[in-house]
Amino acid sequence: MKGVWIFLGMIAFSVFFCGVMPFVLMPDAGVGMALPVVSVPGEKLWENFLGIKGLTITNTLIGTLLADIVVLAFAFGATRNMQEVPGRLQGLFEVLTDALYGLAKSTAGVHARKIFPLMATIFLFLLVANWLELVPGVDSVGLMHCAEEGFNGYEHNGAILQVDKALDQGTRATEADYEACHLAEEGDHAEDTGAAHAAEGDAETGTAEETEAARDDLFIVTPFVRAAATDLNLTLGLGLLAFVAIQYFGVRALGAGYFAKFINTPALGNLDKKPMGVMDFVVGLLEIVSEVSKIISFAFRLFGNIFAGQVLLFVMAFLVATMLPSIFYGLELFVGLIQAFVFAMLVLVFSAMAMQKHDHGDHGDVHGRDDHYE
Amino acid sequence: MDKLGINLGFLIAQIVNFGILFLLLSKLVWPRMLVMLDERQERIAKGLEDARSARQERENAEREGERILAQARIEGQRLRDEMRRRGEEQGEQARRLAQRETENFRSQARIQAEEERNRILADARGQIISLAMAAAEELIGDGLDTERQRVVLKKFFAGVPEGAEGIGEVVVAISAVPLLDDEIDQVKQVTGAKVVENKVEPNILGGLVLRAGDKVVDGSVRGDLTALSAQLH
Amino acid sequence: MEFNDSFVTAAKAIGAGLTMAGVIGPGIGIGLLVHGALEALGRNPEASGQITTNMILGIAFAEAVAIYALVVALIILFVL
């Protein structure tokens, strides 16, 4: 009986929040929801930040910094005052560290201590950065801007966008619209200093286009914070770092012999005895390609998953306002964890593989020796 | 590239950002954490080891206690049995001892009593015999006048006791009355002696005692009486 | 001009959609991977940790191909 009431309550809740609230109450009150902007690059929040020329702040950069702060606070908070019997924070951190270190030990064996800090840092940072996407307010609270060219714009009502039309009825902005809007906005800002200039600008554009100078329905929201991994700069940077780290670990463990994996001169050493050495050499060259493509693989796997997750959340939230997004929040929680884990795990595995004595050189040597004995 | 948002400035900024994060964490956080974990693991291992050894010790102690208890029980049982056995034994011994003592005592008493009786009887008999002898002597002494003496001597010669013949060259003939010459001759005849010396001793009451050196042939009344008395005893 | 733009937009959308057909392969691959992992798990439940780790790694590799398709689609939609 109790279950039935809970079920009915859930249905009523859903109907209210999915139907009545977004389609009746909010438009009547002049409140609407804007279709989020799907944009691959991080959106620019402030150009020439703090008056420094060329310093541009994007919302993904803010996401990165927030993730940094959370990670540092967590890590230092957990290790600042370490006790024999851990508190909650320290206990959580210890469980995490223990699990990661166990993984590193089981995969890399004796090299675990060298690889562990990088791998653990990547995991922790990416975990926080990915889960930041799920915090309410991220991806939704932001500045209002004139829509750039090619985006649907919306009317705005005071501090919020107003949507009381069907979602696809927004008009795509053109170059001219954007410029007009931008000028009008600047004019608004400039009204204190010189209203004349604004009027002049308005008049100019008005005459040029023979339409309303600044359209009212051109505005979009640029969120303050966006998940860090939806910016290719971060994922590509991490991919490059991981690549460099893998080569570094390989060289440190094997010395110059590490590069024999790529330029397999030992295989070319005794061609008359073993003509297939040419094949080994070419395969070694292919290894270079495969090694470099790891960067792309690292970068786009993370980016693709998190970006797709973000779009998925947008779409679900606009299909059904409540309940359904919660399920996808759960999915994204999982995806964020998995992607952080996969990135760290791949760094670990590739590093461990690079530090092992690779087969090609040894193989060639062994074969060569066998041939000699024959 | 620009439309994908990839921008050298941002790229470098992100790399530097992550580099700083990595340096901070790997210098200040991870080593401490790993040391902590290692220490804890060691301590846990040690704790487990301690607990195990303590448990083992306790078990050992329990087992030891059990063993001691069992031993004590067995020992107690043994002691009790021993005590009972010894007690029984001692009782038995005491009884036997007492019995034996009693027996001893009784037999001793009996022997003593018998001895006493024998002694008393012997005494009584001795006295009776002595009295009888004295009476007999008296009677014989009074009855044996010279006449009788001769009759007794004749009897002697009639049945000469064994050993008298060839007793020696010189024979001492003891008699209660002095011997007549024919009697001396008879002695010479009987014994074959050349010289016969007559000695008178009224003590022998009657008859004749022949003595040659260390050989004696008693044919006196006294001798008969003594023999009788010994027989009576 | 107007017609041309619409035509290009439509072509982009069709191209991006077709590109995403590239996730069929990884989909099958991931299915096979999980199939193998679950079978292994059923046979040998004690090795669950290692199997899960390796399964996730394998999925990541198979997924990489799907990610390439996604990247191409994104490039078609937003860059071209």
Short mmCIF file of C-alpha atoms in Angstrom, two decimals, chain B residues 8-168:
data_model
loop_
_atom_site.label_atom_id
_atom_site.label_comp_id
_atom_site.label_asym_id
_atom_site.label_seq_id
_atom_site.Cartn_x
_atom_site.Cartn_y
_atom_site.Cartn_z
CA LEU B 8 48.46 26.79 -28.42
CA GLY B 9 48.03 29.21 -25.55
CA PHE B 10 45.28 27.20 -23.91
CA LEU B 11 47.15 23.98 -24.59
CA ILE B 12 50.25 25.25 -22.81
CA ALA B 13 48.13 26.68 -20.04
CA GLN B 14 46.47 23.31 -19.46
CA ILE B 15 49.77 21.42 -19.57
CA VAL B 16 51.38 23.84 -17.13
CA ASN B 17 48.33 23.62 -14.90
CA PHE B 18 48.43 19.86 -14.81
CA GLY B 19 52.21 19.90 -14.40
CA ILE B 20 51.90 22.09 -11.30
CA LEU B 21 49.17 19.86 -9.93
CA PHE B 22 51.28 16.78 -10.59
CA LEU B 23 54.37 18.27 -8.96
CA LEU B 24 52.43 19.39 -5.89
CA LEU B 25 50.76 16.05 -5.42
CA SER B 26 53.78 13.90 -6.19
CA LYS B 27 56.05 15.91 -3.87
CA LEU B 28 53.71 16.49 -0.98
CA VAL B 29 50.86 14.02 -1.04
CA TRP B 30 51.59 10.68 -2.62
CA PRO B 31 54.85 9.87 -0.79
CA ARG B 32 53.29 10.62 2.59
CA MET B 33 50.27 8.62 1.68
CA LEU B 34 52.27 5.61 0.51
CA VAL B 35 54.48 5.73 3.59
CA MET B 36 51.36 5.88 5.72
CA LEU B 37 49.81 2.95 3.91
CA ASP B 38 53.00 0.91 4.17
CA GLU B 39 53.26 1.64 7.86
CA ARG B 40 49.66 0.76 8.43
CA GLN B 41 50.00 -2.45 6.47
CA GLU B 42 53.06 -3.37 8.47
CA ARG B 43 51.28 -2.57 11.69
CA ILE B 44 48.24 -4.56 10.67
CA ALA B 45 50.42 -7.49 9.69
CA LYS B 46 52.24 -7.21 12.98
CA GLY B 47 48.97 -6.90 14.86
CA LEU B 48 47.64 -9.98 13.15
CA GLU B 49 50.84 -11.81 13.89
CA ASP B 50 50.66 -10.70 17.53
CA ALA B 51 47.05 -11.70 17.79
CA ARG B 52 47.84 -15.06 16.29
CA SER B 53 50.76 -15.71 18.58
CA ALA B 54 48.70 -14.51 21.56
CA ARG B 55 45.91 -16.84 20.59
CA GLN B 56 48.40 -19.63 20.15
CA GLU B 57 49.86 -18.87 23.53
CA ARG B 58 46.45 -18.80 25.11
CA GLU B 59 45.60 -22.08 23.48
CA ASN B 60 48.88 -23.50 24.67
CA ALA B 61 48.18 -22.26 28.17
CA GLU B 62 44.69 -23.68 28.06
CA ARG B 63 46.00 -26.97 26.83
CA GLU B 64 48.69 -26.89 29.50
CA GLY B 65 46.10 -26.08 32.14
CA GLU B 66 43.90 -28.88 30.89
CA ARG B 67 46.85 -31.22 30.94
CA ILE B 68 47.83 -30.20 34.44
CA LEU B 69 44.25 -30.54 35.59
CA ALA B 70 43.95 -33.96 34.05
CA GLN B 71 47.25 -34.93 35.54
CA ALA B 72 46.16 -33.65 38.92
CA ARG B 73 42.92 -35.54 38.62
CA ILE B 74 44.76 -38.71 37.71
CA GLU B 75 47.25 -38.09 40.45
CA GLY B 76 44.45 -37.48 42.92
CA GLN B 77 42.70 -40.63 41.82
CA ARG B 78 45.95 -42.49 42.09
CA LEU B 79 46.62 -41.08 45.53
CA ARG B 80 43.13 -41.90 46.69
CA ASP B 81 43.45 -45.42 45.38
CA GLU B 82 46.88 -45.67 46.90
CA MET B 83 45.59 -44.40 50.21
CA ARG B 84 42.68 -46.77 50.17
CA ARG B 85 44.93 -49.61 49.17
CA ARG B 86 47.47 -48.74 51.80
CA GLY B 87 44.76 -48.27 54.36
CA GLU B 88 43.32 -51.63 53.52
CA GLU B 89 46.75 -53.13 53.55
CA GLN B 90 47.56 -51.58 56.87
CA GLY B 91 44.27 -52.68 58.32
CA GLU B 92 44.91 -56.14 57.02
CA GLN B 93 48.41 -56.04 58.35
CA ALA B 94 47.27 -54.77 61.68
CA ARG B 95 44.62 -57.39 61.84
CA ARG B 96 47.07 -60.04 60.85
CA LEU B 97 49.60 -58.74 63.29
CA ALA B 98 47.06 -58.67 66.01
CA GLN B 99 45.96 -62.12 65.07
CA ARG B 100 49.49 -63.36 65.04
CA GLU B 101 50.25 -61.64 68.27
CA THR B 102 47.22 -63.09 69.81
CA GLU B 103 48.16 -66.44 68.45
CA ASN B 104 51.68 -66.01 69.70
CA PHE B 105 50.47 -64.88 72.98
CA ARG B 106 48.07 -67.72 73.21
CA SER B 107 50.57 -70.37 72.17
CA GLN B 108 53.18 -68.89 74.43
CA ALA B 109 50.74 -68.93 77.27
CA ARG B 110 49.84 -72.47 76.45
CA ILE B 111 53.49 -73.47 76.30
CA GLN B 112 54.18 -71.69 79.52
CA ALA B 113 51.19 -73.28 81.12
CA GLU B 114 52.30 -76.67 79.86
CA GLU B 115 55.82 -76.09 81.01
CA GLU B 116 54.54 -74.96 84.34
CA ARG B 117 52.34 -77.97 84.59
CA ASN B 118 55.15 -80.26 83.48
CA ARG B 119 57.48 -78.62 85.88
CA ILE B 120 54.94 -78.93 88.69
CA LEU B 121 54.20 -82.48 87.65
CA ALA B 122 57.92 -83.26 87.46
CA ASP B 123 58.47 -81.67 90.81
CA ALA B 124 55.57 -83.56 92.25
CA ARG B 125 56.78 -86.81 90.71
CA GLY B 126 60.34 -86.16 91.94
CA GLN B 127 59.05 -85.51 95.38
CA ILE B 128 56.82 -88.55 95.25
CA ILE B 129 59.69 -90.65 93.94
CA SER B 130 62.05 -89.26 96.55
CA LEU B 131 59.49 -89.92 99.19
CA ALA B 132 58.90 -93.41 97.79
CA MET B 133 62.67 -94.03 97.58
CA ALA B 134 63.21 -92.83 101.07
CA ALA B 135 60.37 -95.05 102.19
CA ALA B 136 61.78 -97.94 100.15
CA GLU B 137 65.28 -97.38 101.54
CA GLU B 138 63.86 -97.22 104.97
CA LEU B 139 61.93 -100.41 104.34
CA ILE B 140 64.82 -102.17 102.63
CA GLY B 141 67.40 -100.98 105.22
CA ASP B 142 65.19 -102.22 107.99
CA GLY B 143 64.35 -105.44 106.15
CA LEU B 144 67.85 -106.49 105.07
CA ASP B 145 69.43 -108.19 108.03
CA THR B 146 72.48 -110.32 107.63
CA GLU B 147 70.42 -113.31 106.60
CA ARG B 148 68.72 -111.42 103.89
CA GLN B 149 72.02 -109.97 102.86
CA ARG B 150 73.38 -113.43 102.19
CA VAL B 151 70.26 -114.31 100.20
CA VAL B 152 70.73 -111.18 98.08
CA LEU B 153 74.41 -112.04 97.50
CA LYS B 154 73.43 -115.53 96.47
CA LYS B 155 70.91 -114.12 94.07
CA PHE B 156 73.71 -112.00 92.65
CA PHE B 157 75.88 -114.96 92.09
CA ALA B 158 72.97 -116.92 90.70
CA GLY B 159 72.47 -114.40 87.97
CA VAL B 160 75.71 -112.60 87.40
CA PRO B 161 75.05 -109.40 85.44
CA GLU B 162 76.71 -109.04 82.01
CA GLY B 163 80.23 -107.60 81.98
CA ALA B 164 81.21 -109.10 85.23
CA GLU B 165 83.20 -111.92 83.63
CA GLY B 166 86.79 -110.94 82.86
CA ILE B 167 86.35 -107.52 84.35
CA GLY B 168 89.93 -107.29 85.51
#
